[in-house]
Coordinates of C-alpha atoms in Angstrom, one line a residue:
M30 CA -141.2 -115.9 168.0
P31 CA -143.9 -117.4 166.0
A32 CA -146.1 -120.3 168.0
C33 CA -144.3 -123.0 165.7
C34 CA -140.9 -122.3 166.9
C35 CA -141.8 -122.0 170.4
M36 CA -143.6 -125.8 169.8
W37 CA -140.7 -127.1 168.0
F38 CA -138.1 -126.2 170.8
R39 CA -140.7 -127.5 173.4
Y40 CA -141.0 -130.9 171.8
T41 CA -137.2 -131.2 171.3
M42 CA -136.3 -131.4 175.0
C43 CA -138.1 -134.9 175.9
V44 CA -136.7 -138.2 176.5
M45 CA -138.1 -141.6 175.4
G46 CA -136.2 -145.1 175.1
W47 CA -137.2 -146.6 171.9
E48 CA -135.2 -145.1 169.6
E49 CA -133.2 -148.6 168.7
R50 CA -136.0 -149.5 166.7
L51 CA -135.6 -146.9 164.5
D52 CA -131.8 -146.8 164.2
G53 CA -132.3 -149.8 162.0
C54 CA -134.4 -148.0 159.2
E55 CA -132.8 -147.8 156.0
G56 CA -135.3 -146.7 153.4
F57 CA -138.7 -146.4 152.9
D58 CA -142.0 -148.5 151.9
W59 CA -144.2 -146.4 149.1
D60 CA -147.2 -147.3 147.1
A61 CA -150.3 -145.8 146.1
G62 CA -152.3 -146.6 149.0
N63 CA -149.7 -144.3 151.2
A64 CA -148.1 -141.9 148.3
D65 CA -151.3 -141.0 146.4
K66 CA -153.7 -140.6 149.1
I67 CA -151.2 -138.1 151.4
W68 CA -150.7 -135.9 148.0
A69 CA -154.3 -135.8 147.4
R70 CA -155.8 -135.0 150.9
H71 CA -152.4 -132.8 152.1
R72 CA -150.3 -132.0 149.1
V73 CA -147.4 -133.8 150.9
T74 CA -145.0 -135.5 148.5
P75 CA -143.5 -138.6 149.7
G76 CA -140.2 -136.8 148.8
E77 CA -141.4 -134.1 151.5
C78 CA -141.8 -137.1 153.9
E79 CA -138.4 -138.9 153.5
E80 CA -136.5 -135.0 154.2
V81 CA -138.4 -134.9 157.5
F82 CA -136.6 -138.2 158.5
S83 CA -133.3 -136.7 157.3
S84 CA -133.9 -133.1 159.1
E85 CA -132.5 -131.9 162.4
P86 CA -134.3 -131.7 164.7
L87 CA -136.3 -134.9 164.2
V88 CA -138.9 -135.5 167.0
V89 CA -140.5 -138.8 167.4
G90 CA -143.1 -140.2 169.6
N91 CA -144.4 -143.4 170.4
D92 CA -148.5 -144.4 169.7
E93 CA -148.8 -146.9 172.7
V94 CA -152.5 -147.3 171.8
H95 CA -152.4 -148.1 168.4
S96 CA -149.2 -150.4 168.6
G97 CA -151.1 -153.4 169.3
H98 CA -151.0 -154.8 166.0
E99 CA -148.1 -152.9 164.6
E100 CA -146.3 -150.5 166.2
R101 CA -147.1 -146.9 165.4
Y102 CA -145.2 -143.6 165.7
Y103 CA -145.7 -139.9 165.1
A104 CA -142.8 -137.1 164.1
L105 CA -142.6 -133.6 163.9
G106 CA -140.2 -132.5 161.9
K107 CA -139.1 -130.1 158.7
T108 CA -138.5 -130.4 154.5
A109 CA -136.0 -129.0 152.8
S110 CA -137.6 -125.9 151.8
G111 CA -138.7 -125.4 155.8
R112 CA -142.3 -127.1 155.7
L113 CA -143.1 -127.9 159.3
L114 CA -145.1 -131.7 158.7
F115 CA -146.6 -134.4 161.3
L116 CA -146.2 -137.8 160.1
A117 CA -148.0 -141.0 161.2
F118 CA -145.9 -144.2 160.4
T119 CA -144.6 -147.5 161.3
V120 CA -141.5 -149.6 160.5
R121 CA -142.1 -152.8 158.4
G122 CA -138.9 -154.7 158.6
H123 CA -136.0 -151.9 157.9
L124 CA -138.3 -149.3 156.1
I125 CA -140.3 -146.5 157.2
R126 CA -144.1 -146.9 156.2
V127 CA -145.8 -143.3 156.1
I128 CA -149.2 -143.7 157.0
S129 CA -150.2 -140.2 157.1
A130 CA -148.4 -136.5 156.6
R131 CA -150.1 -133.2 157.0
D132 CA -148.5 -129.6 158.0
M133 CA -148.2 -129.0 161.6
K134 CA -150.5 -126.8 163.5
S135 CA -149.7 -125.1 166.4
K136 CA -153.1 -124.5 168.3
G137 CA -153.7 -125.7 171.6
T138 CA -149.7 -126.1 172.6
E139 CA -149.6 -123.7 175.2
N140 CA -151.7 -125.4 177.8
I141 CA -151.8 -128.7 177.0
P142 CA -155.3 -130.1 178.4
A143 CA -156.1 -133.6 179.5
M144 CA -154.9 -135.8 176.2
K145 CA -158.5 -137.1 174.2
K146 CA -158.9 -140.8 174.0
L147 CA -157.7 -141.8 170.3
P148 CA -160.0 -144.1 168.6
E149 CA -159.2 -147.9 167.8
F150 CA -158.1 -147.6 163.9
R151 CA -159.0 -151.1 161.9
S152 CA -157.0 -150.2 158.8
E153 CA -154.0 -147.4 157.4
S154 CA -157.1 -146.3 155.6
Q155 CA -159.3 -145.1 158.8
E156 CA -155.7 -144.0 160.5
R157 CA -154.8 -141.8 157.4
E158 CA -158.6 -140.4 157.5
F159 CA -158.6 -139.5 161.2
W160 CA -155.4 -137.3 161.0
A161 CA -156.7 -135.6 157.9
T162 CA -159.5 -134.1 160.1
H163 CA -157.9 -134.1 163.7
D164 CA -154.7 -131.9 165.2
S165 CA -152.2 -134.0 167.3
T166 CA -151.9 -132.0 170.2
G167 CA -155.4 -132.9 171.4
Y168 CA -154.4 -136.6 171.3
L169 CA -150.6 -137.1 171.6
D170 CA -148.2 -135.9 174.7
W171 CA -145.5 -134.5 172.4
R172 CA -143.6 -134.0 175.9
K173 CA -142.8 -137.4 175.7
A174 CA -141.3 -137.4 172.6
S175 CA -138.0 -137.3 172.0
K176 CA -135.0 -136.1 169.4
V177 CA -134.0 -139.0 166.9
V178 CA -131.1 -139.4 164.3
L179 CA -131.6 -141.7 161.8
P180 CA -127.8 -142.8 160.7
K181 CA -128.5 -145.5 158.3
L182 CA -131.8 -144.0 156.4
R183 CA -131.3 -143.7 153.0
P184 CA -133.8 -141.4 150.9
S185 CA -135.8 -143.4 147.7
S186 CA -133.8 -143.8 144.5
Q187 CA -135.5 -144.4 140.9
V188 CA -133.6 -145.2 137.9
I189 CA -133.9 -143.1 134.9
S190 CA -132.5 -143.0 131.4
L191 CA -130.6 -140.1 130.2
R192 CA -129.7 -138.8 127.0
L193 CA -126.4 -136.9 126.9
P194 CA -124.0 -135.8 124.1
K195 CA -121.0 -137.7 123.7
P196 CA -118.7 -134.8 124.9
M197 CA -120.5 -134.7 128.0
L198 CA -120.3 -138.7 128.7
E199 CA -116.6 -138.5 128.3
R200 CA -116.0 -135.8 130.8
L201 CA -118.4 -137.6 133.4
K202 CA -116.7 -140.9 132.7
Q203 CA -113.0 -138.9 133.6
L204 CA -114.6 -137.2 136.2
A205 CA -116.2 -140.3 137.6
N206 CA -112.5 -142.2 137.0
K207 CA -110.9 -139.6 139.3
R208 CA -112.9 -139.9 142.1
D209 CA -112.8 -143.6 141.7
V210 CA -116.7 -144.5 141.3
P211 CA -118.8 -145.8 138.2
Y212 CA -120.0 -143.2 136.0
Q213 CA -123.3 -144.4 136.1
S214 CA -124.1 -144.1 139.5

């Protein structure tokens, strides 16, 4: 079995008691500060980050060191295409704001040494820079993480305009009417 799979199963067996905070999450908070920088650094799209939160298993750990100003969490999960990602995020209101995202690494997970002390981050940018160059296994004890399901969380959506042939639009209206839903949705 590949090392990343062994690491994946080891993390899913951990337990922690703060899941209620994440349970109320209903969407995502994206702007150029997080979406563009995550893409530029690690080629991870906001859509892939959102897929991690809807996949199972999703493993989340609390960052007690950096939760003074705002609670911070870390997540391990996979995208619909199977890409394994590490995410650093916070919760603002009922929205998840991803601070950093990158591919998961499996080095150093067989014998987890004493955890290194995480630096104090003064901003999201500073935290994003740190996680761009450091592997989480040296800093976070993933044995204290927990498998989480977020039932209220919905992916981001975007309004688009489409031009359709009239016969196709009429057929869509009929299908929508049979299902008792508006044809525009």
